[in-house]
CSV table of C-alpha atoms and ligand atoms in Angstrom, one decimal:
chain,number,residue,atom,x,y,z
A,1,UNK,CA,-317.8,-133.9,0.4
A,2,UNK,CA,-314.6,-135.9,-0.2
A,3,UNK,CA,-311.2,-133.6,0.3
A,4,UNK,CA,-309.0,-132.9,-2.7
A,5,UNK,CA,-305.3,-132.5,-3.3
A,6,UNK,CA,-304.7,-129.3,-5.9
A,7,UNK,CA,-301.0,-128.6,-6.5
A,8,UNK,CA,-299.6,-125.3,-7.9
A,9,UNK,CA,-296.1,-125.7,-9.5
A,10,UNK,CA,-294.0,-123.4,-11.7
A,11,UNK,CA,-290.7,-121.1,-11.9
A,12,UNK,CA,-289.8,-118.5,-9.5
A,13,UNK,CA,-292.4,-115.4,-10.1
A,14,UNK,CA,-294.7,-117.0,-12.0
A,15,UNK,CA,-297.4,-116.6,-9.7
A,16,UNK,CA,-297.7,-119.6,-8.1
A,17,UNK,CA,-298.7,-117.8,-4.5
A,18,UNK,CA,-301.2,-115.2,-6.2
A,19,UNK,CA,-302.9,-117.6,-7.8
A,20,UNK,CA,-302.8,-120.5,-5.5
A,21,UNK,CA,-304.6,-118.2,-2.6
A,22,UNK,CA,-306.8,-116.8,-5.3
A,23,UNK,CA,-308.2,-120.2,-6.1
A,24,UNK,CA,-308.8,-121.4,-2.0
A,25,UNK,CA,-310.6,-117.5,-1.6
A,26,UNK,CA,-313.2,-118.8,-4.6
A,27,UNK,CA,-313.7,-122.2,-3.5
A,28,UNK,CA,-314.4,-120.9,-0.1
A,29,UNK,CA,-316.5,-117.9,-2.2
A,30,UNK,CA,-318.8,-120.8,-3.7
A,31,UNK,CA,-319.7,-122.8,0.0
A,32,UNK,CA,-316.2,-125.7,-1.2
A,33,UNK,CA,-313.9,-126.0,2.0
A,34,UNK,CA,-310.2,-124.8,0.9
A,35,UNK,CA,-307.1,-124.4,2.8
A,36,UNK,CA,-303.7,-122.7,1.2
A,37,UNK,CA,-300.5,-124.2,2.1
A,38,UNK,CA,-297.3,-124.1,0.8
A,39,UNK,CA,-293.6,-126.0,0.7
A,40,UNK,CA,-290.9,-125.2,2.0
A,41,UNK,CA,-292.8,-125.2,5.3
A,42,UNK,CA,-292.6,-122.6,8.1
A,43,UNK,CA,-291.8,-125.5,10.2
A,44,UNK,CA,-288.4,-126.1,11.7
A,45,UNK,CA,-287.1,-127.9,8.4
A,46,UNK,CA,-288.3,-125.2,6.1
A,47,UNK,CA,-286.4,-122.4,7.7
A,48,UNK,CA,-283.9,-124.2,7.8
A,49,UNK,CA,-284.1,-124.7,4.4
A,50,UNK,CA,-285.0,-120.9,3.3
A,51,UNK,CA,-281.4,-120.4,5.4
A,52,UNK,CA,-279.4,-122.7,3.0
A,53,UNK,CA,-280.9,-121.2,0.2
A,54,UNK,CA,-279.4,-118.4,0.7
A,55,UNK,CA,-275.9,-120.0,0.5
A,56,UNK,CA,-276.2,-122.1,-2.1
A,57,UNK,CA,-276.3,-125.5,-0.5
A,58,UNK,CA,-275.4,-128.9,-2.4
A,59,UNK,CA,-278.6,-130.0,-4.6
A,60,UNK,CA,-278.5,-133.9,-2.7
A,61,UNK,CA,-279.0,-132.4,0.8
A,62,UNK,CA,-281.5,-130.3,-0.2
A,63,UNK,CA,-283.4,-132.7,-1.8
A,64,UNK,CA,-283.1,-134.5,1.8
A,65,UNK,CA,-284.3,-131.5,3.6
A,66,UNK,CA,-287.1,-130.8,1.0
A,67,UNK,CA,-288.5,-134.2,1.3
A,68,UNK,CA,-288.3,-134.2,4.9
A,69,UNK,CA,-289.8,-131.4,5.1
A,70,UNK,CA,-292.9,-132.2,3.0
A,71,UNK,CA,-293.1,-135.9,4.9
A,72,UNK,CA,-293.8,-133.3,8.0
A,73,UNK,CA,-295.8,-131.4,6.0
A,74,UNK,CA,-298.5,-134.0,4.5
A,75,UNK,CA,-298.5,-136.2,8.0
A,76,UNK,CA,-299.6,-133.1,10.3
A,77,UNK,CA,-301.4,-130.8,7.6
A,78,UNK,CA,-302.2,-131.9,4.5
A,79,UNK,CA,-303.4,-135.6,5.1
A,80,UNK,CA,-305.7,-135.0,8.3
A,81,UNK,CA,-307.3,-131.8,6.4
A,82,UNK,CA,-308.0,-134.2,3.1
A,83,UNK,CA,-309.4,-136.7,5.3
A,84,UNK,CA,-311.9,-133.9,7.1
A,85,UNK,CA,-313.3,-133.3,3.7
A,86,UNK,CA,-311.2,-129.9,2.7
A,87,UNK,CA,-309.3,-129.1,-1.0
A,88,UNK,CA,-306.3,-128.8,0.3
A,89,UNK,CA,-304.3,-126.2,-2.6
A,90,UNK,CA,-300.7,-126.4,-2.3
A,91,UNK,CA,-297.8,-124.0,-3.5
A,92,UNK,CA,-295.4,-126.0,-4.7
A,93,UNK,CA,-294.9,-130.1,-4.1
A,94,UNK,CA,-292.5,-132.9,-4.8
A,95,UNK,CA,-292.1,-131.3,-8.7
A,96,UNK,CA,-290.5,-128.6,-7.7
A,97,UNK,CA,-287.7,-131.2,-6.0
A,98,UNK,CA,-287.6,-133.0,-9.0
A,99,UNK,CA,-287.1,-129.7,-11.6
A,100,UNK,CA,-285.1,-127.5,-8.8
A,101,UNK,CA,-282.7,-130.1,-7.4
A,102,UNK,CA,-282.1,-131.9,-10.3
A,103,UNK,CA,-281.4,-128.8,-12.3
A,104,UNK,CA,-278.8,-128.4,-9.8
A,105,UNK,CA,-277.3,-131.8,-10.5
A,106,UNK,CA,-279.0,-134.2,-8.0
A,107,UNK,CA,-279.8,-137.4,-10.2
A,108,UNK,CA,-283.7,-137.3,-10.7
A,109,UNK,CA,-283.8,-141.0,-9.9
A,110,UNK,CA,-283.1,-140.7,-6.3
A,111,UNK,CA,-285.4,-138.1,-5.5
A,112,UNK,CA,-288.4,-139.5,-7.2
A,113,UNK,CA,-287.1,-142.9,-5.3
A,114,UNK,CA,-287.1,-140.8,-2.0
A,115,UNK,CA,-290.4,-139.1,-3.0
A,116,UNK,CA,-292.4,-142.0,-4.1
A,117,UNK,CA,-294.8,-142.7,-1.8
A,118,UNK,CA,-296.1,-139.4,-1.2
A,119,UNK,CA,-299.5,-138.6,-2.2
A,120,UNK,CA,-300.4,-138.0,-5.6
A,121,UNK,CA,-302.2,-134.6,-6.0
A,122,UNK,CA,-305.7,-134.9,-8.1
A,123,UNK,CA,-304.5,-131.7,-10.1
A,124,UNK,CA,-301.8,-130.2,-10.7
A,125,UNK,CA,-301.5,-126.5,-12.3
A,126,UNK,CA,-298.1,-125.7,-14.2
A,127,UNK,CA,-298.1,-121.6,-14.1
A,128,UNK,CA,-295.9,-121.0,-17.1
A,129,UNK,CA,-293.8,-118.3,-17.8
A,130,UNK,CA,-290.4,-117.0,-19.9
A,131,UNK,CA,-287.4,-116.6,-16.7
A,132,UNK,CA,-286.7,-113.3,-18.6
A,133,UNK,CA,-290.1,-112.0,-17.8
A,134,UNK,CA,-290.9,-113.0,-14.1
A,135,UNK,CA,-287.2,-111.8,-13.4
A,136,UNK,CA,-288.1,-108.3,-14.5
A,137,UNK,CA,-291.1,-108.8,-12.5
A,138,UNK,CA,-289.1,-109.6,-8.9
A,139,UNK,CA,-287.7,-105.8,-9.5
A,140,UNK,CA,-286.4,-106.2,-6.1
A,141,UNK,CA,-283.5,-109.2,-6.9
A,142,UNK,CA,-280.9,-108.2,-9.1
A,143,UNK,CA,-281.1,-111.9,-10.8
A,144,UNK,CA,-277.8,-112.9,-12.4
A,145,UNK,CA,-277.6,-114.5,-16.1
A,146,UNK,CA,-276.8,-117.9,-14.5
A,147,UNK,CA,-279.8,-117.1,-12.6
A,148,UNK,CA,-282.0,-117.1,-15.8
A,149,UNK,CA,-280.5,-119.8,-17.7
A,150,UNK,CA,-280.8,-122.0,-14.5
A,151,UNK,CA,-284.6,-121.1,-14.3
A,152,UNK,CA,-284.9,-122.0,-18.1
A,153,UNK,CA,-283.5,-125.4,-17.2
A,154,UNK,CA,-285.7,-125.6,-14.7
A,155,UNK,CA,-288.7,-124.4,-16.5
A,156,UNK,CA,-288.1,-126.7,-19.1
A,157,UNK,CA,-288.3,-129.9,-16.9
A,158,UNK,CA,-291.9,-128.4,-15.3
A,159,UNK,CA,-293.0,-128.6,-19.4
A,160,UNK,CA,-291.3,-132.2,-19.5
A,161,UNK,CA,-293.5,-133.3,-16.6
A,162,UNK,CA,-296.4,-131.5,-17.3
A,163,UNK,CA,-296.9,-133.5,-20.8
A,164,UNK,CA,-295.4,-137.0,-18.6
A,165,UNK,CA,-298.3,-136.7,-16.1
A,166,UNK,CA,-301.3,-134.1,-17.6
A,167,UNK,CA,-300.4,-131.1,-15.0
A,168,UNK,CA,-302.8,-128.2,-16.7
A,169,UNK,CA,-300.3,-125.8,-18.6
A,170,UNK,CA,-301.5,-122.2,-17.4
A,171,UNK,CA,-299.3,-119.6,-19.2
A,172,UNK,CA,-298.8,-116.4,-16.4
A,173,UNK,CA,-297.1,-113.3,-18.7
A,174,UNK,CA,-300.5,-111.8,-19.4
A,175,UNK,CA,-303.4,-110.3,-17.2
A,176,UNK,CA,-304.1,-111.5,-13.9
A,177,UNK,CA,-308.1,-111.7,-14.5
A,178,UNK,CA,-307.6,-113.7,-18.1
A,179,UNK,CA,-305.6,-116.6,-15.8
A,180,UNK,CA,-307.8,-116.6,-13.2
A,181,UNK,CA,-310.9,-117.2,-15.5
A,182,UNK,CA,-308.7,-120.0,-17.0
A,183,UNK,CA,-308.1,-121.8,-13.3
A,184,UNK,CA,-311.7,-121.2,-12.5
A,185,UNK,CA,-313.0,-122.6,-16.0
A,186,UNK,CA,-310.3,-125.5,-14.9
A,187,UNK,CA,-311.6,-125.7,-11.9
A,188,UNK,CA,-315.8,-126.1,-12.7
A,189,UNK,CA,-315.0,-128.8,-14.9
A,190,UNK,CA,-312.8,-130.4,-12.6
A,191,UNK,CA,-315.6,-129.9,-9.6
A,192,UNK,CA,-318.2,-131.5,-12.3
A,193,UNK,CA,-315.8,-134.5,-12.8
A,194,UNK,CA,-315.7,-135.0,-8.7
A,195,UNK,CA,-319.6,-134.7,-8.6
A,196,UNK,CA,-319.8,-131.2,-7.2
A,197,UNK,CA,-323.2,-129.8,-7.8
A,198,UNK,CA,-323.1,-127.8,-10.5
A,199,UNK,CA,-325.8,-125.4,-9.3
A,200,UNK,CA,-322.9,-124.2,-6.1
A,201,UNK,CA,-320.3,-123.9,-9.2
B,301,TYD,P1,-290.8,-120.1,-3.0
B,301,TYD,O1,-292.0,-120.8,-3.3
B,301,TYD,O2,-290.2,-119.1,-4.0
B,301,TYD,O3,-290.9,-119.4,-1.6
B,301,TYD,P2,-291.1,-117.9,-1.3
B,301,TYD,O4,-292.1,-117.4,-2.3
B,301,TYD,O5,-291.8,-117.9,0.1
B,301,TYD,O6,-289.8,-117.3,-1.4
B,301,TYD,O7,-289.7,-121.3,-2.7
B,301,TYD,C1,-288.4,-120.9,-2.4
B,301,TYD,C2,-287.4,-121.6,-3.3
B,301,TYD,O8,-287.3,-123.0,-3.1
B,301,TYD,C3,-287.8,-121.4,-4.8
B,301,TYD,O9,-286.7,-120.9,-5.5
B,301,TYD,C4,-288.1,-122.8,-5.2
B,301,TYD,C5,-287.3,-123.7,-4.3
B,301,TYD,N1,-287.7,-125.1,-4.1
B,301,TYD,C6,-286.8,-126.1,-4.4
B,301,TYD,O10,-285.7,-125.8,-4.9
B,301,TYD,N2,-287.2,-127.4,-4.2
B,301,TYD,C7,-288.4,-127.7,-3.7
B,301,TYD,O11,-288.7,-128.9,-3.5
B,301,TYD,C8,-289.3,-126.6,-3.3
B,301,TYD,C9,-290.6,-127.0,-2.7
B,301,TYD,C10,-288.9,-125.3,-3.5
């Protein structure tokens, strides 16, 4: 069985880590290798990086650090687990550098420049979802208005590159079960495309 490259991108709190690990638990449920990962790493590069996000650090550098860290991340993870044969399901990827950083000013040129020759996933899910719901949903951050309008900016590039590229729309402010049925329904056909046996599926 060939390895596969599924990416999971969207705004903050619209499930990306839920669903992500909910999709590698069923592959692994029906006999299909899966591995969950996610960007920023816990590597040396992504701490850093969960540090300056904290502060508020200029959108250029951390389009540096993001894309240093995923160079990391693909050489010594993802690569060598596509090559042994595994779907490798990753929470977010180089889209969120291109809809985070350049919502924070960085020219989008330059990081898709710097981001070019990274591999391009098979499938990308977009988990859509209104800021002012999944900020009511992270109860525990008191989210500021220029928090929200930033995420709309945001949210609004992921939509811009989902109909650029065909990322799978998923919208996220309804029950858990009716978007998991849609990623698995997403999923089969996917798996039939690939040549999975359907009989696994
Ligand atoms: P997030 O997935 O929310 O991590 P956690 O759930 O562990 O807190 O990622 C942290 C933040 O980093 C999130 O607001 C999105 C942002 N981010 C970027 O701005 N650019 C990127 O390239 C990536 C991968 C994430």
């Amino acid at each position: 069985m060939k390895g596969h490259f599924i990416v999971f991108e969207g705004i903050d709190g619209a499930g990306l880590t839920t669903n992500s690990k909910f999709l590698v638990d069923w592959l692994n449920s029906i006999g299909i290798r899966a591995w969950y990962t996610k960007e920023p790493t816990q590597g040396t590069i992504g701490l850093y990086i969960r540090k300056l996000l904290k502060s508020g650090a200029d959108p250029f550098l951390l389009t540096l650090l993001f894309t240093a860290d995923r160079k990391e991340h693909m050489e010594n993870e993802v690569i060598p687990k596509i090559r042994d044969g595994i779907f490798v399901v990753c929470d977010r990827y180089l889209f969120s550098t291109i809809a985070y950083q350049s919502a924070h000013g960085a020219k989008e040129e330059l990081i898709r420049r710097l981001n070019k020759n990274f591999l391009k996933p098979d499938l990308v899910f977009l988990l859509d979802i209104d800021p002012s719901i999944s900020l009511n949903r992270k109860q525990a951050e008191k989210e500021s208005y220029e928090r929200k309008e930033f995420l709309e900016k945001v949210r609004r590039k992921f939509l811009e590159l989902a109909s650029d590229e065909g990322f799978i729309v998923i919208p996220t402010d309804r029950p858990l079960n009716e978007i998991q049925e849609d990623i698995k329904k997403v999923m089969k056909y996917f798996l039939e495309e690939v040549g999975y046996a359907q009989e696994k599926v």
